[in-house]
Short mmCIF file of C-alpha atoms in Angstrom, two decimals:
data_model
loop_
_atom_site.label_atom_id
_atom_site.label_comp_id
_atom_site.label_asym_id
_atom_site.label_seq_id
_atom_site.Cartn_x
_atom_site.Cartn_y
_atom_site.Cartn_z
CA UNK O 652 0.00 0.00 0.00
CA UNK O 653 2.83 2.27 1.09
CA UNK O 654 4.44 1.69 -2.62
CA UNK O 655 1.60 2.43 -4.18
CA UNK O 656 1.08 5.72 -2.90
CA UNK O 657 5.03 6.37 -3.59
CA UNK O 658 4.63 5.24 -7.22
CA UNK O 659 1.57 7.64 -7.79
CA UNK O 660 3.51 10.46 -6.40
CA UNK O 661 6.51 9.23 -8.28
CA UNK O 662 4.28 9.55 -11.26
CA UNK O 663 2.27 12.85 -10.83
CA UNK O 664 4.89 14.90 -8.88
CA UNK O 665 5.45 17.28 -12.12
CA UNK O 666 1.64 18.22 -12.32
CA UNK O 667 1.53 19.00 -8.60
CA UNK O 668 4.86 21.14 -9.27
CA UNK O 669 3.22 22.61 -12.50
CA UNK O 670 0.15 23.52 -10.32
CA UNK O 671 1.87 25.00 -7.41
CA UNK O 672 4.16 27.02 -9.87
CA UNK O 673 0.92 28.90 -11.93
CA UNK O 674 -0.26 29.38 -8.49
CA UNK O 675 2.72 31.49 -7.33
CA UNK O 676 2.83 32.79 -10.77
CA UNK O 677 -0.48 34.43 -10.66
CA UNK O 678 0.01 35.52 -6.85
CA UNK O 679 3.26 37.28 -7.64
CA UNK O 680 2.35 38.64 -11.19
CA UNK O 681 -0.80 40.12 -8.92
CA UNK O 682 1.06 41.22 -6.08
CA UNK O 683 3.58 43.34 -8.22
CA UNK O 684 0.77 45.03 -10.49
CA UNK O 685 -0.76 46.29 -7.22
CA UNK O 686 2.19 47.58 -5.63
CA UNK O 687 4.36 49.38 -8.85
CA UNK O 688 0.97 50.05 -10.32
CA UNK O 689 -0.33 53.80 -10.87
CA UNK O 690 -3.00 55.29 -8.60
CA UNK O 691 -4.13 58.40 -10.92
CA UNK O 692 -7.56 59.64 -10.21
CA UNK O 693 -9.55 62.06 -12.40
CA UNK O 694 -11.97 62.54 -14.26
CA UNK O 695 -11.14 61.44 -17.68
CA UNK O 696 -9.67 58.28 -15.63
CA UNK O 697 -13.32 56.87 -14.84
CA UNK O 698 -14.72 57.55 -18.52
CA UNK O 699 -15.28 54.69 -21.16
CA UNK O 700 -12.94 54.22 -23.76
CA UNK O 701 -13.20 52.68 -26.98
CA UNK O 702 -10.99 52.99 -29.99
CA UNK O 703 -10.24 56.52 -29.27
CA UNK O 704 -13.35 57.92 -29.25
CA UNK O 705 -14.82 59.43 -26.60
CA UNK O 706 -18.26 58.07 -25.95
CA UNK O 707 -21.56 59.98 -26.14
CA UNK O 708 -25.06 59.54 -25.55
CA UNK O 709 -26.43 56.89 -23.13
CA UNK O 710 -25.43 53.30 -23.30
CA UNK O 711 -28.58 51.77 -23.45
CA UNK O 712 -29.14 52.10 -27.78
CA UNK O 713 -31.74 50.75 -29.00
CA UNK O 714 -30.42 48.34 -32.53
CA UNK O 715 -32.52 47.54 -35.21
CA UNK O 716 -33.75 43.93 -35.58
CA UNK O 717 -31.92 43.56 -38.55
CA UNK O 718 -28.91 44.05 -36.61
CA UNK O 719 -29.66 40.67 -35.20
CA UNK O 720 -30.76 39.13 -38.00
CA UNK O 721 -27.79 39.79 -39.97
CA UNK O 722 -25.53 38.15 -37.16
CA UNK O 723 -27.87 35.18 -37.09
CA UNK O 724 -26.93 34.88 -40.29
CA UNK O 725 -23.45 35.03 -40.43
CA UNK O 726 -23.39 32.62 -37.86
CA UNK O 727 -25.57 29.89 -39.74
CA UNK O 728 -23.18 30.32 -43.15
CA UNK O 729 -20.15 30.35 -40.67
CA UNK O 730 -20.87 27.09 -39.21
CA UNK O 731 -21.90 26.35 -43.10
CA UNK O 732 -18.05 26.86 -43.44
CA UNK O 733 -16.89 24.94 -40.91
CA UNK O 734 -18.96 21.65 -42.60
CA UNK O 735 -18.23 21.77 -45.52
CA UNK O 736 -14.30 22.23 -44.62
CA UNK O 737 -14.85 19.34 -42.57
CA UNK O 738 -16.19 17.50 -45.57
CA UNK O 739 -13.89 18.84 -48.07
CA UNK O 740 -11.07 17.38 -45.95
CA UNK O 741 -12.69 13.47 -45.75
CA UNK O 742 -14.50 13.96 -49.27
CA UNK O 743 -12.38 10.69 -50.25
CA UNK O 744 -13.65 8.91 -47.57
CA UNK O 745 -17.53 9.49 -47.75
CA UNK O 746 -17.95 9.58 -51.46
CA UNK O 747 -20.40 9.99 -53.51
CA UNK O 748 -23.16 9.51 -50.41
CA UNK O 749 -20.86 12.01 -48.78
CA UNK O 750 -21.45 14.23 -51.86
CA UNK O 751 -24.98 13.81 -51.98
CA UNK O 752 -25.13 14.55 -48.65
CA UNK O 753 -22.85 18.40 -48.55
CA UNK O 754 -25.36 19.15 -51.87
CA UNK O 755 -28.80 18.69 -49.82
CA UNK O 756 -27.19 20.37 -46.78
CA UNK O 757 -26.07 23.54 -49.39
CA UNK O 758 -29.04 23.07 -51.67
CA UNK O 759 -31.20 23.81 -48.13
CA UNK O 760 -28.80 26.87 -46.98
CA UNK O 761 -29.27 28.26 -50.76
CA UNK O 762 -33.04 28.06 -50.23
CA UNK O 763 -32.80 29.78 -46.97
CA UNK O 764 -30.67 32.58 -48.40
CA UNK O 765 -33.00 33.26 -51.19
CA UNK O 766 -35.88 33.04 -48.90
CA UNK O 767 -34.03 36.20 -46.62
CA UNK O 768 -33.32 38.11 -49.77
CA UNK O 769 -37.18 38.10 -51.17
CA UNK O 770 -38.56 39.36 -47.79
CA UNK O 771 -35.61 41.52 -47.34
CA UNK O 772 -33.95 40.49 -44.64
CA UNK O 773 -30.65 42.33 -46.20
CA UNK O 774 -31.84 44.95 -47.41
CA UNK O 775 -30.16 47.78 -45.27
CA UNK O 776 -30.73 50.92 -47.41
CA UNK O 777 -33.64 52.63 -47.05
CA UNK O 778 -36.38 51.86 -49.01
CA UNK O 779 -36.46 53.28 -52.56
CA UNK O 780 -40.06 55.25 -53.57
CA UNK O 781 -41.48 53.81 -56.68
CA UNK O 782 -43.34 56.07 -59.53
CA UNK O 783 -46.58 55.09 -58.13
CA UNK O 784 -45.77 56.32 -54.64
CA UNK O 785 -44.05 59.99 -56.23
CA UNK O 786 -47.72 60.53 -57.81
#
């Protein structure tokens, strides 16, 4: 029993070193920021800062749905991407029901996309007056 707990420790002493080691990392990495840090006060100090740009108006904007729609949609053809590099990369492998398979999963995305287009879901100019409106 004694050996056994000498031959795990004999085996995992390098994790327990690694462990203890990020620990005193962190603590001393810490420790020095606080005490060489800067203690400025003021008030340009406790303003936001983005990009150089100083920030106006309140923080609570209201975004068009469209915003949100347009991310949704980069998201769905980004993970788009990601399978079809995945299939691209075993396309040898899965063959032709591997083919089959990436052209219904496009074929469906394609429909999709036309789908967003024709109720104009990326549209973002404004909307253009026609000769029967002008009248």
């Amino acid at each position: 029993m004694e050996g056994d707990i000498a031959a795990r420790v004999a085996e995992h002493w390098a994790i327990g070193f690694f462990i203890l080691a990020v620990i005193l990392l962190c603590t001393v990495m810490i420790g020095l920021s606080y005490l060489l840090g800067g203690r400025s006060r003021g008030r340009s100090k406790s303003l936001p800062f983005e990009s150089g740009i100083v920030g106006t108006g309140g923080a609570r904007q209201r975004f068009s749905v469209k915003f949100y729609l347009v991310a949704m949609l980069f998201v769905i053809f980004d993970l788009e991407a990601v399978f079809l590099f995945a299939w691209a990369v075993a396309v040898r492998e899965v063959g032709w029901t591997g083919f089959a398979g990436a052209a219904v999963f496009i074929f469906i995305l394609l429909a999709g996309l036309v789908y967003d287009s024709r109720v104009g879901a990326l549209d973002w100019a404004p909307g253009r007056k026609s000769h029967d409106d002008q009248a």
